[in-house]
PDB file of C-alpha atoms and ligand atoms in Angstrom:
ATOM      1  CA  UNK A 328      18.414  70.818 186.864  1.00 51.00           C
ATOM      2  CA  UNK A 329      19.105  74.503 185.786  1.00 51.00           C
ATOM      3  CA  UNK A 330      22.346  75.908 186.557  1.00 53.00           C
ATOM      4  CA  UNK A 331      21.994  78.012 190.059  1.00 53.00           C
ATOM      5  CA  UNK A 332      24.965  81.093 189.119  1.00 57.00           C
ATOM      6  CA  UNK A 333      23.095  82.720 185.906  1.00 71.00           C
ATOM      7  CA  UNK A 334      19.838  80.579 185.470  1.00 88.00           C
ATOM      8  CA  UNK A 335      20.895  79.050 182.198  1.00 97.00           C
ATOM      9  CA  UNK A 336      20.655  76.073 181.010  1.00 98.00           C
ATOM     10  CA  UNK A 337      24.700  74.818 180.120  1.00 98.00           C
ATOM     11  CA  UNK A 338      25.408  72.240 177.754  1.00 98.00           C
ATOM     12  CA  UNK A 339      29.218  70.884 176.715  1.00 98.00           C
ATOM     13  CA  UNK A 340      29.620  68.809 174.164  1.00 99.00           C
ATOM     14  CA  UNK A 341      32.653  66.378 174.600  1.00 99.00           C
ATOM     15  CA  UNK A 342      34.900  64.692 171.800  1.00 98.00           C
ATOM     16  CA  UNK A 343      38.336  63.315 172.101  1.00 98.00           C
ATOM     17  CA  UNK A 344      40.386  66.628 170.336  1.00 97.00           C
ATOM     18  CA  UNK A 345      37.657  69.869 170.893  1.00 98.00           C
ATOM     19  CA  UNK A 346      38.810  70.037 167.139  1.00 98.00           C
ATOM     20  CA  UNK A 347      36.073  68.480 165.068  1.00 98.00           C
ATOM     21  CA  UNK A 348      32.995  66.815 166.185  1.00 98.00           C
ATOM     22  CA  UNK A 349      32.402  68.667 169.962  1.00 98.00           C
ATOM     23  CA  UNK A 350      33.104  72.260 167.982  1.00 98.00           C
ATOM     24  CA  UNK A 351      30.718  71.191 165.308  1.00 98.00           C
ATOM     25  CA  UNK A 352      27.830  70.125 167.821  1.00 98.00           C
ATOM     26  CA  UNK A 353      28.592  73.329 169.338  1.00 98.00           C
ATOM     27  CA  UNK A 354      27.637  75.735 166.445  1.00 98.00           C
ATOM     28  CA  UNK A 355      24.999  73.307 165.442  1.00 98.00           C
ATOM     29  CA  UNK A 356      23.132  73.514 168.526  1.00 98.00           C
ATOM     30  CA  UNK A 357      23.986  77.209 169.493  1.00 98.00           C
ATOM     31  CA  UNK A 358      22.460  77.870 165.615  1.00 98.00           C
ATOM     32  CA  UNK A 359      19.355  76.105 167.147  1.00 98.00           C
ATOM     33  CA  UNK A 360      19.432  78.107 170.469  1.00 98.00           C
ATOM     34  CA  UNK A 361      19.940  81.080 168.240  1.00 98.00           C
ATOM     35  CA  UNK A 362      16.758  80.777 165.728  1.00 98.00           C
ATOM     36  CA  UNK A 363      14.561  80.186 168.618  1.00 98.00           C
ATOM     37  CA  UNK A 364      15.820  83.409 170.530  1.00 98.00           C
ATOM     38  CA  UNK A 365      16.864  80.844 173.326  1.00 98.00           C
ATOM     39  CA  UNK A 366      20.091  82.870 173.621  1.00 97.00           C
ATOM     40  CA  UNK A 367      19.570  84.514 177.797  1.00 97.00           C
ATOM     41  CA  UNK A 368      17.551  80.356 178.955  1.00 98.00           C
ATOM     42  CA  UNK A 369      20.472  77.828 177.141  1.00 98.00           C
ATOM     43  CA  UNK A 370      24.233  77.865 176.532  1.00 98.00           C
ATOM     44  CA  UNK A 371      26.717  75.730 175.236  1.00 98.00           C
ATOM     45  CA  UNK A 372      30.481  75.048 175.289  1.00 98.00           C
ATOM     46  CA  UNK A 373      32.897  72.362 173.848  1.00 98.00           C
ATOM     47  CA  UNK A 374      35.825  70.614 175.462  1.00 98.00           C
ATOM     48  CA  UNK A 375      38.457  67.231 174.625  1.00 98.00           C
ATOM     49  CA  UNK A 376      39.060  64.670 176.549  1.00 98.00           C
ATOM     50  CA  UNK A 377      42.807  65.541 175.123  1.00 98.00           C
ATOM     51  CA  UNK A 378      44.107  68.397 175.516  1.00 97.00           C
ATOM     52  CA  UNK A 379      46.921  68.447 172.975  1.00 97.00           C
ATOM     53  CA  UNK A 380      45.172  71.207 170.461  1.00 97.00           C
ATOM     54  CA  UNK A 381      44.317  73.312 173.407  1.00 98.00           C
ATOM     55  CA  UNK A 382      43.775  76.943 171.528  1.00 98.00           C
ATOM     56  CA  UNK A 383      43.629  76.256 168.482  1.00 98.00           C
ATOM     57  CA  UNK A 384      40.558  76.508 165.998  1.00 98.00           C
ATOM     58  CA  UNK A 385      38.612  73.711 164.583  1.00 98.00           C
ATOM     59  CA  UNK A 386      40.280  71.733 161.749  1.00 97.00           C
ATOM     60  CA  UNK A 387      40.017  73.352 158.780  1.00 97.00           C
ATOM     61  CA  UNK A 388      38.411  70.662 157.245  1.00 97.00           C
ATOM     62  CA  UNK A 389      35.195  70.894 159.579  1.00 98.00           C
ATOM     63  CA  UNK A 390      35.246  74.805 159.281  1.00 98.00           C
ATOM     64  CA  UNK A 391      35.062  74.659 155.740  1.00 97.00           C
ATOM     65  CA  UNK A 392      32.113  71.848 155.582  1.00 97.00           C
ATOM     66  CA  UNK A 393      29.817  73.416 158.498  1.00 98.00           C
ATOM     67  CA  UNK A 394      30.526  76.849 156.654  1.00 98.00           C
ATOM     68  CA  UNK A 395      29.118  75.243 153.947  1.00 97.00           C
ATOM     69  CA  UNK A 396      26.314  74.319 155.578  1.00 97.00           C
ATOM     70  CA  UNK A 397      25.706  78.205 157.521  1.00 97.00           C
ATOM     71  CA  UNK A 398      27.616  77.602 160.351  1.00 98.00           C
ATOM     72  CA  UNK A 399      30.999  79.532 161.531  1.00 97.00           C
ATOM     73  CA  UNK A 400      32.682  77.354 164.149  1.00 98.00           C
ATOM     74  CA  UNK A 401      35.176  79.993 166.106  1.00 95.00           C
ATOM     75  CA  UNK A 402      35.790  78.125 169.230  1.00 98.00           C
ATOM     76  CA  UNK A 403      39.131  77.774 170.866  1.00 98.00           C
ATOM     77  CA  UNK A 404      39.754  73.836 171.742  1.00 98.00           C
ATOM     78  CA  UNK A 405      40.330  73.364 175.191  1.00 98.00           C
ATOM     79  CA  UNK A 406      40.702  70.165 178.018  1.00 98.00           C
ATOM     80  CA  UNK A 407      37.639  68.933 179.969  1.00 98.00           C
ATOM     81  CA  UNK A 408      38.517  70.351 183.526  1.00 97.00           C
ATOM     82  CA  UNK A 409      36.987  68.856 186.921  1.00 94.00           C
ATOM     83  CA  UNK A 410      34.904  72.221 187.604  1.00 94.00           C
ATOM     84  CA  UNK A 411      33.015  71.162 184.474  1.00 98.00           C
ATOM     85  CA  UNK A 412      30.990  69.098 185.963  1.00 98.00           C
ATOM     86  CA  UNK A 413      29.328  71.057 188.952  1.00 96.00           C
ATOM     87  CA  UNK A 414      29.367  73.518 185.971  1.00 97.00           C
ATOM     88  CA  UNK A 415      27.053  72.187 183.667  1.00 98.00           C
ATOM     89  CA  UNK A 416      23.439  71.077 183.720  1.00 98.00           C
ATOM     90  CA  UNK A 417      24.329  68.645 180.883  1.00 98.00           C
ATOM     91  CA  UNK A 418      27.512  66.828 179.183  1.00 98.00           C
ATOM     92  CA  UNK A 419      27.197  65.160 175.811  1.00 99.00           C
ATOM     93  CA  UNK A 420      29.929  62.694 174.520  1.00 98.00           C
ATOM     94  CA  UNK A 421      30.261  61.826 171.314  1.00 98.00           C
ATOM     95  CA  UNK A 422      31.368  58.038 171.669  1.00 98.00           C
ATOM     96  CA  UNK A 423      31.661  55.179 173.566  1.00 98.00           C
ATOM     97  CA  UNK A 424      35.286  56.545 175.033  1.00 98.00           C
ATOM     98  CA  UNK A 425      34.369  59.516 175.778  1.00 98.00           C
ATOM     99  CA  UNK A 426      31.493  58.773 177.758  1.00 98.00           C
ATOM    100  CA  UNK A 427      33.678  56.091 179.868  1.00 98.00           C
ATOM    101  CA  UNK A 428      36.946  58.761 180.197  1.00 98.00           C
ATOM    102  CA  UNK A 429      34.173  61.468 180.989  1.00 98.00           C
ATOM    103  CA  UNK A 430      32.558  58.955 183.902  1.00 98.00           C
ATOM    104  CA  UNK A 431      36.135  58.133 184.940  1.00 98.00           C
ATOM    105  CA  UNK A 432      36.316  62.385 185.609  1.00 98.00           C
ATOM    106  CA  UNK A 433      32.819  62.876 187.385  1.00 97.00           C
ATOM    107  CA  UNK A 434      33.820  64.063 190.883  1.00 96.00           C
ATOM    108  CA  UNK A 435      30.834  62.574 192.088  1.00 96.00           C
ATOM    109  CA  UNK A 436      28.073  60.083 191.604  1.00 97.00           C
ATOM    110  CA  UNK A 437      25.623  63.237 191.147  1.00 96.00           C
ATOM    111  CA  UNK A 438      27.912  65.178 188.506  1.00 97.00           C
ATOM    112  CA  UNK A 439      28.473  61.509 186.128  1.00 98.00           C
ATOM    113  CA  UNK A 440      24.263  61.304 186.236  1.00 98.00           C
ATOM    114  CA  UNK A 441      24.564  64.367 183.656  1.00 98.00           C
ATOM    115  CA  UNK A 442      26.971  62.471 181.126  1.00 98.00           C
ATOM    116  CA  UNK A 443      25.363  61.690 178.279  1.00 98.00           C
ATOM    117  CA  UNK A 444      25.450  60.121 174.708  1.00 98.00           C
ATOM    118  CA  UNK A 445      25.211  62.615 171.611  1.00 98.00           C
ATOM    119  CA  UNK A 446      23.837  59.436 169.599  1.00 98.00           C
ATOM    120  CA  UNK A 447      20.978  58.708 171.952  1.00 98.00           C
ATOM    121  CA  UNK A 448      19.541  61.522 170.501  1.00 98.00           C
ATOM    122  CA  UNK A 449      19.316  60.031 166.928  1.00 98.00           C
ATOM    123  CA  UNK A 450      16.378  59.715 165.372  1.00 98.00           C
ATOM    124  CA  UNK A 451      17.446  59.471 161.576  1.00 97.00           C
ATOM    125  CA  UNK A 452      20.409  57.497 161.891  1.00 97.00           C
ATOM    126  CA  UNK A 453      21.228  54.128 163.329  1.00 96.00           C
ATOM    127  CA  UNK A 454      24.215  54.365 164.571  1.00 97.00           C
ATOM    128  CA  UNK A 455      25.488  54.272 168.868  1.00 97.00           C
ATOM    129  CA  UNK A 456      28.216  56.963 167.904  1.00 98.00           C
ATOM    130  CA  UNK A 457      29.728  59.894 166.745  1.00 98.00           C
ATOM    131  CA  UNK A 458      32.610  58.915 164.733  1.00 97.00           C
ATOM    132  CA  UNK A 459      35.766  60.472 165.177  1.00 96.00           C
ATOM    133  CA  UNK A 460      36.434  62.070 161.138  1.00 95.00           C
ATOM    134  CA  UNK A 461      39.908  63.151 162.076  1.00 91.00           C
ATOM    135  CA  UNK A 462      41.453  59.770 159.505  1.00 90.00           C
ATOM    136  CA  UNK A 463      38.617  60.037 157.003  1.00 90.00           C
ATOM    137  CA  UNK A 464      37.402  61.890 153.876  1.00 89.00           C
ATOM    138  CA  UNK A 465      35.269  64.864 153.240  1.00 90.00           C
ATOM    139  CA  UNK A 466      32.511  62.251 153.509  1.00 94.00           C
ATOM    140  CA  UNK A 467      33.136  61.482 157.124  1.00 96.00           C
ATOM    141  CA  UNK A 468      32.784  65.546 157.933  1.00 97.00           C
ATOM    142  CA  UNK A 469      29.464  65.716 155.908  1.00 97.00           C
ATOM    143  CA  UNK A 470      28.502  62.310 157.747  1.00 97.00           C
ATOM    144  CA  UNK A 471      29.333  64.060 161.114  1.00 98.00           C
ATOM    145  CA  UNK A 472      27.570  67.135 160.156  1.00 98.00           C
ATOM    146  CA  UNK A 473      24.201  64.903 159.520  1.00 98.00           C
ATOM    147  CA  UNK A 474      24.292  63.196 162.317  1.00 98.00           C
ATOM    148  CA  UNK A 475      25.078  66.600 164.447  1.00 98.00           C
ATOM    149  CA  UNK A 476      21.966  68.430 162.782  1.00 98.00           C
ATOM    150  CA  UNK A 477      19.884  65.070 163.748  1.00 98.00           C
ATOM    151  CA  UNK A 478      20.989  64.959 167.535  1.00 98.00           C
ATOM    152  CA  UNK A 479      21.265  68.766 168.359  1.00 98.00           C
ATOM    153  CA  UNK A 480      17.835  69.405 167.540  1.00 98.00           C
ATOM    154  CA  UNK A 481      16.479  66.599 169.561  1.00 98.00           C
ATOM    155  CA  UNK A 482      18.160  67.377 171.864  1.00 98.00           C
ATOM    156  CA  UNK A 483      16.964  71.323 171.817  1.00 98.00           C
ATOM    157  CA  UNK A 484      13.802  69.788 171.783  1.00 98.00           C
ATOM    158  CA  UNK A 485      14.376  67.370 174.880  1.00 98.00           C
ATOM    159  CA  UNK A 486      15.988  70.305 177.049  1.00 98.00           C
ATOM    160  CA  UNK A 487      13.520  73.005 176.274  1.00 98.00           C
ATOM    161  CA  UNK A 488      10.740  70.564 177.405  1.00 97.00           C
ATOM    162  CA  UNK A 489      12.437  70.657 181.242  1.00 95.00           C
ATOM    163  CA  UNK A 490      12.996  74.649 181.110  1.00 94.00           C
TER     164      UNK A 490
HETATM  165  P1  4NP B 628      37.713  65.179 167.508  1.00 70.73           P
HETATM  166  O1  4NP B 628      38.748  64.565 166.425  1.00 70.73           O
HETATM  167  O2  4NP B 628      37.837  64.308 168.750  1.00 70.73           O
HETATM  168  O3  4NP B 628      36.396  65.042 166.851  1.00 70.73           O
HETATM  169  O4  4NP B 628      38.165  66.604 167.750  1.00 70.73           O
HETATM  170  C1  4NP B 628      40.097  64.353 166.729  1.00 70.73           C
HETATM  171  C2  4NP B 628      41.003  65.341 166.485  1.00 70.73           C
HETATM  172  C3  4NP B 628      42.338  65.125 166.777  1.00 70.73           C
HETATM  173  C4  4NP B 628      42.743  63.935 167.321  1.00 70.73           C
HETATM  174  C5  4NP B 628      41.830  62.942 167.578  1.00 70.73           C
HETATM  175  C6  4NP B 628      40.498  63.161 167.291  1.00 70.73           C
HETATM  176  N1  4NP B 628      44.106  63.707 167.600  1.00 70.73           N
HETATM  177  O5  4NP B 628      44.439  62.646 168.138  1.00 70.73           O
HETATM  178  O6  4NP B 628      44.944  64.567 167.332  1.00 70.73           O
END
C-alpha cells in the first residue's frame, strides 16, 4: 500500500547498528531508485534496532568498500522508532533478529504484515541472511555489498511492479 502523506512509496532498511549493512542497502537501492528516475514514486531510509551509534556515519570500513563500488553512504545512524511503522509502506531486516526485535515493535498486527526479510529477495546467493560484518574482514563488507546489489534490485523490481 502506498504511503497516504506524499504518495511515495517508503522503504527502511533495518540492521542491528544503522552503521553497516541497513546504510549500505540504503545507497544501494536509492542508486537503483536513482538510475531509473524513480526519485518523486520511491524513498528509502535506514534505522538500528540499537541505538548506541545514533549520529554517527557508516563505519568507515563500509564507506570505503561501497565507495569503491560508486556508492557514497552519508546517512546519519539512528534507532527504529514506533512511528516507523505507520510510516512506511515497507521494512526490510537484514537477519533473523532483526526481523523478530522488529515484530516485537509493530504496534499492530497491520504495521508487522510490512516486516520483511532483505534475503528473501536473493536470487544469486543461498543464504537466509544478511550477516552482520561488524567482527569480520574486508571480505565480509565485499560479501555484504554482493548480496545488497542482489536483493535491492529485486526488490526495486518487486515494488515497482505494485506502483
Ligand atoms: P550493523 O553492524 O548492524 O550492520 O550496523 C553492527 C554495527 C555495530 C554493532 C553491531 C552490528 N555494535 O554492536 O556496535
Amino acid at each position: 500500500m502506498e504511503n497516504h502523506i506524499n504518495n511515495k512509496y517508503k522503504v527502511l532498511f533495518v540492521c542491528l547498528g544503522n552503521i553497516c549493512r541497513s546504510p549500505a542497502a540504503q545507497g544501494i537501492f536509492e542508486h537503483i531508485v536513482r538510475e531509473n528516475s524513480m526519485q518523486d514514486r520511491i524513498e528509502a531510509d535506514s534505522a538500528g534496532i540499537y541505538g548506541g551509534h545514533s549520529g554517527a556515519h557508516p563505519d568507515r570500513r563500509m564507506r570505503t568498500a561501497a565507495l569503491y563500488r560508486g556508492y557514497g553512504l552519508t546517512h546519519s545512524a539512528r534507532q527504529v522508532r514506533g512511528y516507523d511503522f505507520p510510516d512506511f509502506d515497507l521494512i526490510v531486516a537484514m537477519d533473523d533478529q532483526n526481523y523478530e526485535d522488529l515484530m516485537h515493535l509493530a504496534p499492530s498486527v497491520e504495521d508487522s504484515h510490512k516486516i520483511v526479510r532483505m534475503a528473501s529477495y536473493l536470487t544469486d546467493h543461498k543464504i537466509s541472511y544478511i550477516p552482520d560484518p561488524y567482527y569480520m574482514g574486508s571480505e565480509g563488507f565485499s560479501l555484504v555489498l554482493d548480496l545488497l546489489e542482489d536483493g535491492c534490485r529485486n526488490l526495486y523490481e518487486s515494488i515497482v511492479k505494485t506502483l
